PDB file of C-alpha atoms and ligand atoms in Angstrom:
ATOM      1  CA  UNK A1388     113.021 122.126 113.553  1.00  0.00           C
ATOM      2  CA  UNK A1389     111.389 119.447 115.090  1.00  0.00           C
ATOM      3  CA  UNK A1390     108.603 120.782 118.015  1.00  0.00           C
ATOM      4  CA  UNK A1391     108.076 117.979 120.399  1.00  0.00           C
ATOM      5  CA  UNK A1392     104.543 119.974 121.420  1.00  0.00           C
ATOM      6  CA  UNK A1393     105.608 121.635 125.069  1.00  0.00           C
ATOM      7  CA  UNK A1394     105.319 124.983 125.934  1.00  0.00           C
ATOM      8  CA  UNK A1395     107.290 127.928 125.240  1.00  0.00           C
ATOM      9  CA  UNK A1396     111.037 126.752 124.707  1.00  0.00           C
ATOM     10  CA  UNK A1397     113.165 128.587 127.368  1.00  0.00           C
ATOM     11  CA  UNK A1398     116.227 127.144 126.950  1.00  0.00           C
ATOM     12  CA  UNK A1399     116.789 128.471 123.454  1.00  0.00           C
ATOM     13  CA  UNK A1400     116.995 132.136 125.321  1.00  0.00           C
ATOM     14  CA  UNK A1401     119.090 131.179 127.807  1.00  0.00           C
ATOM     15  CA  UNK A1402     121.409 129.761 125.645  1.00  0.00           C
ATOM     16  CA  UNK A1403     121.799 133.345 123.584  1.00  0.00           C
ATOM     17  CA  UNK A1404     122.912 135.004 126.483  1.00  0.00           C
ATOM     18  CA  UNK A1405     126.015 134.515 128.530  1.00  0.00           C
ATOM     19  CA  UNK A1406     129.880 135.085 126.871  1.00  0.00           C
ATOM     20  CA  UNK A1407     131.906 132.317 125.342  1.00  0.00           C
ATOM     21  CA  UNK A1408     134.559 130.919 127.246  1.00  0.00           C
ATOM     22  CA  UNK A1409     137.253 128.594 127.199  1.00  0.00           C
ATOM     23  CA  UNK A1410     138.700 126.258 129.897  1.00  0.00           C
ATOM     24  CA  UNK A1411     142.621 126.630 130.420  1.00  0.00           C
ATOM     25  CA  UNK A1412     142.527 123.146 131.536  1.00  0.00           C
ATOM     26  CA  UNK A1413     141.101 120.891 129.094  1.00  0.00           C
ATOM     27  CA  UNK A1414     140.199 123.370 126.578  1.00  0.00           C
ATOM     28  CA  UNK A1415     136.416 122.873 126.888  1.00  0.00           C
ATOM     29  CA  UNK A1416     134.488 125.450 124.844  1.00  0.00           C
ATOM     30  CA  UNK A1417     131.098 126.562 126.569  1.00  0.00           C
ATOM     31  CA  UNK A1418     128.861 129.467 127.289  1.00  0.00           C
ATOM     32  CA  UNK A1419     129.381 131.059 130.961  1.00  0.00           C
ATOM     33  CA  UNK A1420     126.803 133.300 133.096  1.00  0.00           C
ATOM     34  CA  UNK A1421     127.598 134.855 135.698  1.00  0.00           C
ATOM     35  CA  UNK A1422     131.538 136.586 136.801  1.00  0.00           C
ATOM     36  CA  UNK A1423     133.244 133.185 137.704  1.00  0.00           C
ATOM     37  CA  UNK A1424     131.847 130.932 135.230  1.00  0.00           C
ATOM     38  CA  UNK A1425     133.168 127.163 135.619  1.00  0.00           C
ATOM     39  CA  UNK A1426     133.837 124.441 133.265  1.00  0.00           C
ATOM     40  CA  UNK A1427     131.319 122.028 132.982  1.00  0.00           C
ATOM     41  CA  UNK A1428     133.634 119.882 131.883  1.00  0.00           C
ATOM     42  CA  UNK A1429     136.393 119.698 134.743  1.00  0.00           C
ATOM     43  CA  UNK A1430     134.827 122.076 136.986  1.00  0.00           C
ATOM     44  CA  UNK A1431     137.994 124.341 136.719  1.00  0.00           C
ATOM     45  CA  UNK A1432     137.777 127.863 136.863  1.00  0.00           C
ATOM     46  CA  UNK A1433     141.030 128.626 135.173  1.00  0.00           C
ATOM     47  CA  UNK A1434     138.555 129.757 132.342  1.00  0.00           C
ATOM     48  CA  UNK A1435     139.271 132.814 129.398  1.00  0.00           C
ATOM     49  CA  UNK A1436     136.886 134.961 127.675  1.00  0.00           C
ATOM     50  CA  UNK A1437     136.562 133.732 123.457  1.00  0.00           C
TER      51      UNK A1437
HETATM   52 ZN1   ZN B2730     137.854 122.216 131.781  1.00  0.00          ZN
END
Protein backbone atom coordinates (compact mmCIF):
# COMPACT_ATOMS: atom_id res chain seq x y z
CA UNK A 1 0.00 0.00 0.00
CA UNK A 2 1.46 3.04 -0.91
CA UNK A 3 0.12 6.23 1.57
CA UNK A 4 0.60 9.38 -0.33
CA UNK A 5 0.41 11.25 3.40
CA UNK A 6 -3.42 12.86 3.27
CA UNK A 7 -5.89 12.41 5.66
CA UNK A 8 -8.20 9.74 6.40
CA UNK A 9 -8.92 7.82 3.00
CA UNK A 10 -12.73 8.05 2.38
CA UNK A 11 -13.03 6.68 -0.73
CA UNK A 12 -11.92 3.21 0.29
CA UNK A 13 -15.45 3.15 2.41
CA UNK A 14 -17.41 4.32 -0.10
CA UNK A 15 -16.28 1.99 -2.41
CA UNK A 16 -17.38 -1.14 0.08
CA UNK A 17 -20.76 -0.13 0.02
CA UNK A 18 -23.21 0.00 -2.81
CA UNK A 19 -24.35 -3.50 -4.92
CA UNK A 20 -22.64 -4.68 -8.05
CA UNK A 21 -24.23 -4.09 -11.17
CA UNK A 22 -24.05 -4.65 -14.68
CA UNK A 23 -24.98 -2.46 -17.70
CA UNK A 24 -27.40 -4.24 -20.30
CA UNK A 25 -25.91 -2.03 -22.80
CA UNK A 26 -22.31 -2.30 -22.99
CA UNK A 27 -21.83 -4.69 -20.28
CA UNK A 28 -19.92 -2.29 -17.99
CA UNK A 29 -19.32 -3.82 -14.55
CA UNK A 30 -19.48 -1.15 -11.62
CA UNK A 31 -20.66 -0.53 -8.13
CA UNK A 32 -24.20 1.41 -7.93
CA UNK A 33 -25.70 3.54 -4.86
CA UNK A 34 -28.67 4.53 -4.72
CA UNK A 35 -32.30 2.66 -6.48
CA UNK A 36 -31.58 3.75 -10.17
CA UNK A 37 -27.97 3.43 -10.38
CA UNK A 38 -26.52 4.46 -13.97
CA UNK A 39 -23.67 3.34 -15.99
CA UNK A 40 -20.81 5.35 -15.83
CA UNK A 41 -19.90 4.11 -18.79
CA UNK A 42 -22.89 4.93 -21.28
CA UNK A 43 -25.02 6.57 -18.85
CA UNK A 44 -27.75 3.85 -19.50
CA UNK A 45 -29.91 2.75 -16.93
CA UNK A 46 -30.86 -0.53 -18.47
CA UNK A 47 -28.61 -1.83 -15.53
CA UNK A 48 -28.99 -5.61 -13.51
CA UNK A 49 -28.10 -6.50 -10.09
CA UNK A 50 -24.54 -9.09 -10.10
ZN1 LIG B 1 -23.27 0.95 -20.16
Amino acid sequence: MCTVGGPVDIEFNERVKGKNYRCKDCGERFKGLGKRPMCPSCQSENVEEI
